[in-house]
Amino acid sequence: YHQMMRERLFKLESILNEIMQYSKNAKLEVEHKSIHLREQINRVLTDVQYLEGASRIKITVDVADDLSMVTDPMRIGIILNNLISNAYKYSDLTKENPYITIRAVKTDREVTISIEDNGEGIDKIHQEKIFSMFYRATARSTGSGLGLYLVKESISKLGGAVRLTSEYGKGTLFTVVLPAS
């Protein structure tokens, strides 16, 4: 019973955090600060390293140590946290070499961040709806259905765009394009 209570409390805490993120994203003005993207990614990776099966997943981070950008730290945190944690949650641990690859490239005008995995993938029938509020594309989902909605809304507030490429059973690639400054 204690384990069930603990799991429910963690789920409730997660839902409350997502609602708080939604509220902040909707109401707060965009803040412009210089951030080091690699540091932001490393923070998220530290937070998710204890998820079930995480030790089996090969993580590759192809982001220059000095890649900086002027953006809203809170919103970039929402984007990275949701996309990276989803890559972990929906990994396919039955595969011989599960992986997550995080890349970022900066040009004069934009920063492109990609998060790719060879996890379970997203079926075509769900792909148009995954950024909708409260939508969950799989029965395996334990979340509220707010995560990818928050990603889309945060990217929109920053003046960027997100693309999804996924094949069910093979994996998923999210590509986020944000203004460089």
XYZ file of C-alpha atoms in Angstrom:
181
model
C 0.000 0.000 0.000
C 2.836 2.369 0.803
C 4.376 1.764 -2.635
C 1.010 2.500 -4.306
C 0.605 5.656 -2.246
C 4.146 6.785 -3.142
C 3.511 6.194 -6.869
C 0.274 8.175 -6.755
C 1.963 11.030 -4.918
C 4.748 11.161 -7.522
C 2.160 11.193 -10.306
C 0.176 13.964 -8.614
C 3.363 15.962 -8.088
C 4.223 15.548 -11.769
C 0.774 16.732 -12.876
C 0.955 19.739 -10.558
C 4.397 20.625 -11.956
C 3.050 20.473 -15.503
C 0.080 22.682 -14.611
C 2.467 25.152 -12.966
C 4.687 25.119 -16.091
C 1.624 25.704 -18.261
C 0.580 28.658 -16.138
C 4.063 30.204 -16.142
C 4.439 29.746 -19.889
C 1.066 31.331 -20.552
C 1.449 34.320 -18.224
C 5.113 35.237 -17.943
C 6.852 37.417 -20.489
C 9.712 35.871 -22.410
C 12.975 36.468 -20.589
C 16.135 36.884 -22.657
C 19.288 35.529 -21.046
C 22.441 33.977 -22.374
C 22.528 30.250 -21.625
C 24.976 27.456 -22.356
C 22.904 24.774 -24.038
C 25.188 21.886 -23.049
C 24.780 22.812 -19.362
C 20.989 22.838 -19.718
C 21.062 19.407 -21.393
C 23.385 17.992 -18.716
C 20.981 19.168 -15.975
C 18.110 17.306 -17.610
C 20.235 14.178 -18.125
C 21.169 14.250 -14.432
C 17.483 14.435 -13.470
C 16.403 11.504 -15.659
C 19.321 9.142 -15.084
C 17.369 7.293 -12.377
C 14.371 6.403 -14.549
C 13.747 2.703 -14.983
C 16.113 1.188 -17.545
C 18.104 4.407 -17.961
C 21.420 2.681 -17.372
C 20.884 0.514 -20.489
C 20.349 3.481 -22.822
C 23.396 4.825 -24.663
C 23.354 8.622 -24.523
C 25.211 10.678 -27.104
C 25.365 14.448 -26.721
C 26.739 16.185 -29.798
C 26.628 19.787 -28.598
C 29.626 22.090 -28.469
C 30.621 22.992 -24.907
C 30.627 26.677 -25.837
C 27.292 26.728 -27.713
C 25.418 29.601 -26.122
C 22.224 31.321 -27.095
C 20.025 34.115 -25.839
C 16.679 32.642 -24.878
C 14.312 32.106 -21.971
C 15.934 29.651 -19.522
C 12.602 28.492 -18.077
C 11.112 27.713 -21.472
C 14.227 25.987 -22.829
C 14.129 23.904 -19.637
C 10.509 22.901 -20.311
C 11.373 21.935 -23.890
C 14.482 19.910 -23.069
C 13.039 18.252 -19.981
C 9.916 17.022 -21.733
C 11.602 15.831 -24.933
C 14.519 14.104 -23.212
C 12.420 12.504 -20.475
C 9.962 11.223 -23.109
C 12.865 9.683 -25.036
C 13.759 7.790 -21.855
C 10.191 6.857 -20.907
C 9.328 5.492 -24.341
C 12.619 3.767 -25.025
C 12.456 0.179 -26.230
C 14.568 -1.807 -23.799
C 13.908 -5.005 -25.754
C 16.219 -3.675 -28.473
C 19.847 -4.711 -28.314
C 21.236 -1.159 -28.279
C 18.685 1.420 -27.103
C 19.976 4.944 -27.640
C 19.167 8.639 -27.369
C 21.148 11.154 -29.399
C 20.967 14.874 -28.639
C 22.462 17.289 -31.161
C 22.536 21.049 -31.477
C 23.889 23.305 -34.203
C 24.000 27.083 -34.185
C 24.091 29.393 -37.176
C 23.971 33.180 -37.208
C 20.172 33.094 -37.251
C 19.019 29.948 -35.459
C 19.773 27.060 -33.154
C 18.593 23.614 -34.193
C 18.220 21.007 -31.464
C 17.415 17.408 -32.313
C 16.541 14.586 -29.955
C 16.505 11.176 -31.599
C 15.865 7.732 -30.171
C 15.251 4.193 -31.338
C 12.398 3.712 -28.882
C 8.860 2.576 -29.509
C 8.046 5.402 -31.942
C 4.700 7.094 -32.528
C 2.050 5.581 -34.776
C 1.072 7.770 -37.762
C -2.541 8.031 -36.558
C -1.356 9.861 -33.419
C 1.318 12.121 -34.904
C -0.947 15.066 -35.779
C -2.463 15.109 -32.283
C 0.518 14.610 -29.970
C 0.971 18.337 -29.351
C -2.679 18.699 -28.247
C -3.512 19.357 -24.615
C -4.209 16.177 -22.596
C -3.518 13.898 -25.574
C -1.745 10.615 -24.854
C -0.673 8.524 -27.819
C -0.079 5.271 -25.990
C -1.620 3.212 -23.219
C 1.914 3.034 -21.794
C 1.703 6.760 -20.990
C 1.420 7.573 -17.316
C 1.512 11.344 -17.770
C -1.201 13.949 -17.975
C -0.884 14.591 -21.701
C 0.463 18.093 -21.066
C 4.177 17.535 -21.752
C 4.293 17.850 -25.546
C 1.616 20.543 -25.433
C 3.917 22.546 -23.144
C 6.818 21.911 -25.535
C 4.844 23.265 -28.492
C 3.559 26.288 -26.560
C 7.020 27.124 -25.174
C 8.596 26.884 -28.621
C 5.851 29.102 -30.006
C 6.492 31.726 -27.281
C 10.180 31.713 -28.265
C 9.338 32.233 -31.955
C 10.499 28.772 -33.004
C 9.135 25.629 -34.600
C 9.134 21.892 -33.885
C 9.032 18.946 -36.306
C 8.327 15.312 -35.590
C 9.594 12.358 -37.592
C 8.623 8.981 -36.206
C 7.963 5.427 -37.245
C 6.176 3.074 -34.903
C 8.544 0.382 -33.655
C 11.647 2.165 -34.975
C 12.022 5.457 -33.100
C 11.385 9.166 -33.000
C 13.164 12.382 -33.946
C 12.089 15.767 -32.625
C 13.722 18.774 -34.290
C 13.407 22.140 -32.563
C 14.439 25.320 -34.376
C 14.790 28.481 -32.266
C 16.041 31.972 -33.001
C 19.742 32.284 -32.094
C 19.155 35.503 -30.163
